[in-house]
Amino acid sequence: MKPIQVGLLGIGVVGSGTFNVLLRNQEEIKRRAGRGIQITMVADLNVARARELVGPGVAVVNDARAVIANPDIDIVIELIGGYGVAKTLVLEAIAAGKHVVTANKALLAVHGTEIFAAASAKGVMVAFEAAVAGGIPIIKALREGLTANRIQWIAGIINGTTNFILSEMRDKGLDFAVALKQAQALGYAEADPTFDIEGIDAAHKATIMSAIAFGIPVQFDKAYVEGITKLGAADIKYAEQLGYRIKLLGITKRTPKGIELRVHPCLIPAKRLIANVEGAMNAVVVQGDAVGTTLYYGKGAGSEPTASAVIADLVDITRLHTADPAQRVPHLAFQPNAMSDLPVMPMGEVVTSYYLRLRVADETGVLAKVTGILADADISIDAVLQREADEITTEVAAGQAQAQVPQTDVIILTHDCLEADMNAAIAKMQALPSVLEPITRIRKEELA
Ligand code: HSE
């Protein structure tokens, strides 16, 4: 049988990895897929560089639409990224009857409903293993391997850049800004790192996982998103003393009231395997009712790790493209007519436990006032840690004598409570004159 013909839109880091791995392992891949898989056409704005990468025998153009219009192309790989031209091209490829493979998490998290509906109407597949956690086959695991389970929750380190920064902060006692600069110098963080450090990239991935785990539509606009920019070295140190590590987690959870979908820094027990995932690595924990807890670990980015996921999708499509569309694995794991309308809950309705750090004047009664506010809100305290007071010299007013004001950090771990109740309690504690700086609040998950 003649090889299946693939057109590649965008030959950057992942595109060139895909081309190289496909060529290097072509015999092995053919034995698995049942026929050869060949990239025969590439579109890239930098035609000269693309030609150099693919050599003779592959058509190189600067117009993606020429690939989509080519009747010999069976599958289009979209590696352009973003929600702009990539969305238009993916919809055009679907309309032209092409199967699509994409690594574009932003596109699917925001426009997935429209894209999957268009693909189903046209009877083509949109495959996206590379969109979540790079080389880790988490989409396959959730959609197929765990299909027997009622999934209860997923918690993942799904952004390598922020995990690298947090590892550096912990290892070297660095503050966020210094660790970010190092990550940029080493090429782990982009010149504009906003999507990574503000948690947006992780939220795109968590949104996709929530849809597949619970059979709900992709709803990025409902995700709660908080990045790592406000974390300080002190919090990482205190967490360590209490037996926890701080990680940026993407969490999605089934509750009686609806689905939690949130990305934020989190204290997790240092003894959990996922707490020990360091550097730019990714890991995802999935809890299913039958299987229990499972953990998936690997590289979440990079040329060949991501190519590994892209090619897995090419093989799946090659095996299935002649099958009746009704017999294929549904895009979001559940049949389109069997999706759930469970709501994604607002963050205020989420129940979790907390780490609080209060910088206070070391005066009689401060701790009593703080714990009194928590007690009034029915928030139960799990542990309190108070450091020795620092003698801080504060200038009272211009030209006046200096005053010695002893200050200290009070760290409180709470039991589970409603986020809305915690917000109200924090506002009251913040209003106490003895609380000298904005209170740091980090959510805590036991992942038991
Ligand atoms: N920027 C992402 C990360 C990789 O740091 O994990 C692509 O999603």
XYZ file of C-alpha atoms and ligand atoms in Angstrom:
456
model
C 0.000 0.000 0.000
C 1.320 3.457 -0.775
C 2.417 5.479 2.248
C -0.091 7.837 3.831
C 0.792 11.411 2.823
C 1.249 14.064 5.454
C 1.484 17.843 5.090
C 3.262 19.809 7.810
C 2.314 23.389 8.668
C 5.261 24.962 10.505
C 8.667 23.306 10.707
C 10.099 24.733 13.913
C 11.418 22.800 16.900
C 8.602 20.216 17.034
C 8.115 20.068 13.249
C 11.760 19.265 12.556
C 11.746 16.682 15.376
C 8.674 15.068 13.816
C 10.307 14.970 10.381
C 13.522 13.461 11.749
C 11.937 10.815 13.992
C 9.527 9.778 11.241
C 12.467 9.292 8.880
C 14.765 7.625 11.407
C 12.168 5.125 12.657
C 10.250 4.725 9.413
C 10.544 0.937 9.235
C 9.453 0.419 12.830
C 6.589 2.896 12.424
C 5.445 1.203 9.206
C 5.378 -2.196 10.935
C 3.123 -0.689 13.582
C 0.876 1.429 11.377
C 0.424 -1.135 8.619
C 1.682 1.240 5.965
C 4.337 3.919 5.579
C 3.810 7.467 6.818
C 5.572 10.207 4.853
C 5.740 13.964 5.179
C 5.584 14.930 1.525
C 4.821 18.652 1.800
C 5.870 21.369 4.233
C 4.629 24.937 4.569
C 6.778 27.435 6.419
C 7.385 31.163 6.066
C 11.117 30.471 6.064
C 11.221 28.362 2.912
C 15.030 28.275 2.622
C 15.475 26.948 6.156
C 12.639 24.449 5.687
C 14.282 23.153 2.454
C 17.544 22.703 4.292
C 15.793 20.710 7.036
C 13.840 18.326 4.804
C 16.187 17.977 1.818
C 15.106 17.099 -1.723
C 11.987 15.037 -2.368
C 9.703 17.039 -0.089
C 7.726 19.945 -1.529
C 8.299 23.147 0.448
C 5.960 26.127 0.112
C 5.350 29.321 2.035
C 1.564 29.049 1.757
C -0.190 26.686 4.172
C -3.291 26.714 1.971
C -1.319 25.013 -0.811
C -0.864 22.038 1.540
C -4.551 21.978 2.472
C -5.537 22.200 -1.210
C -3.281 19.309 -2.239
C -5.597 16.307 -2.921
C -2.769 13.822 -2.222
C -2.391 14.952 1.398
C -4.354 12.785 3.853
C -3.273 14.297 7.171
C -2.327 17.885 8.045
C -0.086 18.526 11.071
C -0.634 22.006 12.526
C 2.403 23.248 14.460
C 1.901 26.984 14.034
C 0.381 27.625 17.460
C -1.955 30.302 18.823
C -5.629 30.942 18.175
C -5.338 33.160 15.070
C -4.295 31.790 11.691
C -3.919 28.307 13.200
C -7.661 28.166 13.894
C -8.542 29.255 10.360
C -6.175 26.703 8.841
C -7.356 23.831 11.042
C -10.996 24.557 10.119
C -10.054 24.821 6.444
C -8.158 21.526 6.579
C -11.185 19.841 8.188
C -13.476 21.350 5.553
C -11.142 19.944 2.886
C -11.595 16.467 4.413
C -8.110 16.207 5.943
C -7.435 14.608 9.294
C -5.605 17.008 11.589
C -2.855 16.456 14.144
C -2.089 19.426 16.374
C 0.015 20.282 19.417
C -1.984 23.474 19.891
C -3.355 23.410 23.439
C -4.437 27.059 23.388
C -6.519 26.510 20.257
C -8.260 23.400 21.593
C -8.823 24.726 25.123
C -10.539 27.822 23.744
C -12.080 26.695 20.425
C -12.162 22.902 20.863
C -15.963 22.651 20.837
C -16.197 24.301 17.417
C -13.253 22.350 16.007
C -14.415 18.918 17.209
C -17.952 19.585 15.967
C -16.617 20.530 12.525
C -14.432 17.407 12.450
C -17.304 15.115 13.483
C -19.598 16.643 10.849
C -16.949 16.032 8.194
C -16.044 12.544 9.466
C -12.375 13.379 10.073
C -10.188 13.053 13.160
C -8.463 15.805 15.112
C -5.698 14.268 17.229
C -3.846 16.188 19.927
C -1.657 13.941 22.085
C 1.149 16.515 21.871
C -1.041 19.285 23.269
C -0.825 18.071 26.878
C 2.412 17.179 28.663
C 4.465 16.826 25.449
C 5.827 13.298 25.172
C 3.755 11.781 28.000
C 0.890 9.805 26.416
C -1.647 11.202 28.869
C -4.427 11.744 26.317
C -4.192 8.104 25.256
C -4.148 7.001 28.892
C -7.196 9.079 29.842
C -9.186 8.422 26.715
C -8.438 4.730 26.253
C -6.296 3.123 28.948
C -8.492 4.340 31.815
C -11.784 4.046 29.955
C -13.235 1.617 32.529
C -12.920 4.182 35.296
C -15.000 6.894 36.802
C -12.194 9.408 37.066
C -12.230 11.290 40.365
C -9.403 13.772 39.996
C -6.312 14.693 38.037
C -3.411 16.768 39.334
C -0.478 17.546 37.093
C 2.791 19.390 36.802
C 2.062 20.294 33.207
C 4.342 23.251 32.638
C 8.062 22.539 32.556
C 9.171 26.162 32.613
C 7.514 26.908 35.943
C 8.618 23.594 37.430
C 12.194 24.427 36.468
C 11.872 27.853 38.115
C 10.368 26.386 41.302
C 13.125 23.747 41.455
C 15.778 26.456 41.156
C 14.063 28.541 43.846
C 14.068 25.567 46.225
C 17.578 24.280 45.430
C 19.308 27.640 45.543
C 17.040 29.684 47.823
C 16.351 32.139 44.959
C 13.448 34.519 44.692
C 11.141 34.224 41.679
C 12.612 37.080 39.615
C 16.176 35.743 39.872
C 15.132 32.180 39.048
C 13.153 33.433 36.024
C 16.221 35.266 34.679
C 18.261 32.079 35.032
C 15.565 30.069 33.244
C 15.600 32.593 30.406
C 19.401 32.549 30.172
C 19.338 28.736 29.935
C 16.598 28.762 27.288
C 13.935 27.150 29.515
C 11.758 30.276 29.556
C 10.733 32.401 26.580
C 11.708 36.083 26.306
C 8.007 36.740 26.998
C 7.255 34.065 29.599
C 3.723 35.287 30.437
C 1.800 32.186 29.308
C 4.018 29.929 31.382
C 4.567 31.919 34.582
C 0.974 33.161 34.835
C -0.344 29.595 34.626
C -2.157 30.079 31.300
C -0.338 27.304 29.442
C -1.023 24.884 32.305
C -4.682 25.966 32.354
C -5.032 25.205 28.630
C -3.741 21.691 29.295
C -5.854 21.193 32.438
C -8.932 22.316 30.476
C -8.328 19.642 27.835
C -7.772 16.950 30.483
C -10.951 17.936 32.357
C -13.006 17.573 29.191
C -11.646 14.096 28.485
C -11.796 12.926 32.090
C -15.380 13.970 32.778
C -16.966 14.209 29.323
C -17.644 17.945 29.591
C -17.002 20.549 26.877
C -13.642 22.369 26.919
C -14.214 25.481 29.039
C -10.994 27.439 29.431
C -12.974 30.580 30.297
C -14.211 28.878 33.489
C -10.769 27.816 34.708
C -9.293 29.537 37.770
C -5.739 30.558 36.849
C -2.993 31.801 39.155
C 0.712 31.704 38.314
C 3.903 31.574 40.344
C 5.013 35.214 40.125
C 4.134 36.073 43.729
C 5.968 33.155 45.331
C 8.972 33.980 47.474
C 11.933 31.918 48.608
C 10.630 32.237 52.195
C 7.421 30.328 51.395
C 9.334 27.528 49.723
C 11.581 27.290 52.807
C 8.686 27.297 55.293
C 6.800 24.715 53.230
C 9.889 22.489 53.341
C 10.072 22.826 57.143
C 6.453 21.689 57.352
C 7.103 18.645 55.099
C 5.720 20.091 51.848
C 6.956 21.168 48.413
C 5.400 23.955 46.366
C 4.432 23.038 42.793
C 2.301 24.712 40.141
C -0.496 22.189 39.687
C -3.251 21.880 37.134
C -6.123 20.283 39.037
C -9.470 19.021 37.860
C -11.771 17.199 40.221
C -15.285 15.758 40.265
C -17.351 16.908 43.248
C -21.049 16.540 44.080
C -21.547 20.210 43.104
C -19.673 20.139 39.802
C -16.192 20.090 38.334
C -13.212 21.913 39.795
C -10.826 23.285 37.172
C -7.949 25.281 38.574
C -4.270 26.078 38.166
C -2.328 27.592 41.048
C 0.737 27.032 43.202
C 0.115 24.280 45.691
C 1.739 22.774 48.784
C 1.913 19.010 48.365
C 3.427 16.525 50.830
C 7.152 16.076 50.077
C 6.716 12.298 50.331
C 4.435 12.105 47.262
C 6.209 10.957 44.085
C 4.909 13.975 42.163
C 6.449 16.332 44.741
C 9.849 15.024 43.654
C 9.437 15.850 39.977
C 12.167 18.413 39.426
C 13.469 20.653 36.663
C 11.553 20.928 33.409
C 9.923 17.485 33.754
C 6.156 16.980 33.742
C 4.034 14.512 35.695
C 0.325 13.814 35.939
C -1.487 11.883 38.678
C -4.865 10.425 37.752
C -7.190 8.920 40.333
C -9.772 6.490 38.970
C -12.291 4.516 41.015
C -11.164 1.137 39.689
C -7.467 1.616 39.051
C -6.680 3.822 42.071
C -3.857 6.313 41.727
C -1.708 6.272 38.583
C 1.267 8.499 37.748
C 2.612 9.485 34.325
C 6.043 11.124 34.116
C 8.245 12.413 31.321
C 9.351 15.319 29.189
C 6.593 17.853 28.636
C 8.305 19.743 25.836
C 11.208 19.581 23.405
C 11.710 18.553 19.827
C 11.696 14.758 19.824
C 9.624 14.168 23.000
C 6.791 16.216 21.454
C 7.419 14.587 18.050
C 6.886 11.244 19.770
C 3.317 12.330 20.598
C 2.669 13.832 17.157
C 3.759 10.605 15.452
C 1.641 8.470 17.800
C -1.337 10.448 16.487
C -0.221 9.914 12.878
C -0.095 6.156 13.512
C -3.541 6.164 15.156
C -5.037 8.018 12.209
C -3.285 5.737 9.724
C -4.796 2.707 11.442
C -8.274 4.188 11.796
C -8.871 6.450 8.838
C -10.680 3.805 6.831
C -12.838 2.826 9.829
C -16.451 3.927 10.148
C -16.224 7.301 11.961
C -18.730 6.018 14.549
C -16.236 3.308 15.539
C -13.334 5.683 16.153
C -12.313 6.869 19.609
C -14.376 10.030 20.291
C -12.358 13.259 20.385
C -13.209 13.896 24.038
C -13.397 10.215 25.053
C -17.189 10.285 25.503
C -19.647 10.000 22.602
C -20.637 13.530 21.454
C -24.304 12.835 22.276
C -23.395 11.619 25.771
C -21.542 14.667 27.070
C -22.242 15.847 30.601
C -23.502 19.302 31.537
C -21.871 19.222 34.989
C -20.906 22.852 35.653
C -17.354 24.036 36.239
C -17.515 25.538 39.724
C -16.459 29.099 40.542
C -13.303 29.180 42.690
C -15.249 30.518 45.685
C -17.093 27.181 45.908
C -13.941 25.065 45.950
C -13.064 23.327 49.210
C -9.377 22.915 49.983
C -6.855 23.537 52.745
C -4.435 26.446 52.979
C -0.968 27.673 53.914
C -1.028 31.271 55.159
C 1.992 33.452 55.895
C 1.416 36.643 57.841
C 4.154 39.188 58.464
C 3.131 40.604 61.831
C 4.351 42.980 64.519
C 5.501 40.683 67.309
C 3.083 42.045 69.942
C 0.966 40.437 72.645
C -2.326 39.069 71.361
C -1.638 39.106 67.601
C -1.812 35.337 67.253
C -5.008 35.250 69.331
C -6.652 37.816 67.035
C -5.622 35.937 63.899
C -6.736 32.541 65.170
C -9.932 34.132 66.509
C -10.840 35.333 63.003
C -10.261 31.831 61.634
C -12.325 30.274 64.448
C -15.184 32.737 63.815
C -15.169 31.663 60.152
C -15.291 28.013 61.270
C -11.870 27.391 59.722
C -9.950 24.755 61.650
C -6.179 25.150 62.116
C -3.931 22.179 61.399
C -0.536 23.625 62.386
C 1.083 26.932 63.352
C 4.725 27.844 62.910
C 6.156 31.042 64.322
C 9.698 32.138 63.650
C 11.861 34.009 66.093
C 11.237 37.739 65.809
C 13.559 39.753 63.568
C 14.681 43.114 64.902
C 13.617 45.352 62.010
C 14.695 48.958 62.048
C 11.904 51.084 60.673
C 12.023 54.776 59.929
C 8.965 56.137 61.752
C 8.774 59.446 59.871
C 11.158 61.609 57.892
C 13.694 63.232 60.191
C 12.514 61.396 63.295
C 14.404 58.872 65.364
C 14.461 55.285 64.183
C 12.273 52.782 66.011
C 12.965 49.131 66.633
C 9.850 47.144 65.651
C 10.200 43.411 66.146
C 8.480 41.566 63.324
C 7.928 37.917 62.655
C 6.349 35.488 60.201
C 3.399 33.445 61.420
C 2.676 30.446 59.234
C -0.661 28.686 59.545
C -1.827 25.464 57.905
C -5.592 24.978 57.891
C -7.872 22.037 57.396
C -10.303 22.035 54.457
C -12.637 25.004 54.165
C -14.603 26.867 51.512
C -12.480 29.254 49.423
C -15.101 31.999 49.859
C -14.842 31.664 53.669
C -11.060 31.823 53.474
C -11.238 34.957 51.291
C -13.433 36.658 53.894
C -11.150 35.604 56.764
C -8.046 36.835 54.915
C -9.697 40.223 54.364
C -10.393 40.511 58.118
C -6.867 39.427 59.097
C -5.373 41.834 56.586
C -7.262 44.702 58.230
C -5.570 44.087 61.614
C -3.026 46.884 62.271
C -0.467 44.285 63.424
C -0.508 42.539 60.030
C 2.222 44.455 58.240
C 2.330 43.053 54.686
C -0.076 41.429 52.232
C -0.908 37.944 53.503
C 0.481 35.093 51.407
C -2.076 32.348 50.746
C -1.124 29.110 49.013
C -3.577 26.262 48.618
C -2.599 22.837 49.932
C -3.512 19.449 48.446
C -2.718 16.160 50.165
C -3.247 14.155 46.917
C -4.072 11.139 49.077
N 5.981 26.066 27.554
C 5.558 24.763 27.918
C 6.270 24.325 29.177
C 5.811 23.716 26.878
O 7.100 25.045 29.711
O 5.969 23.239 29.645
C 4.792 23.738 25.809
O 3.515 23.576 26.307
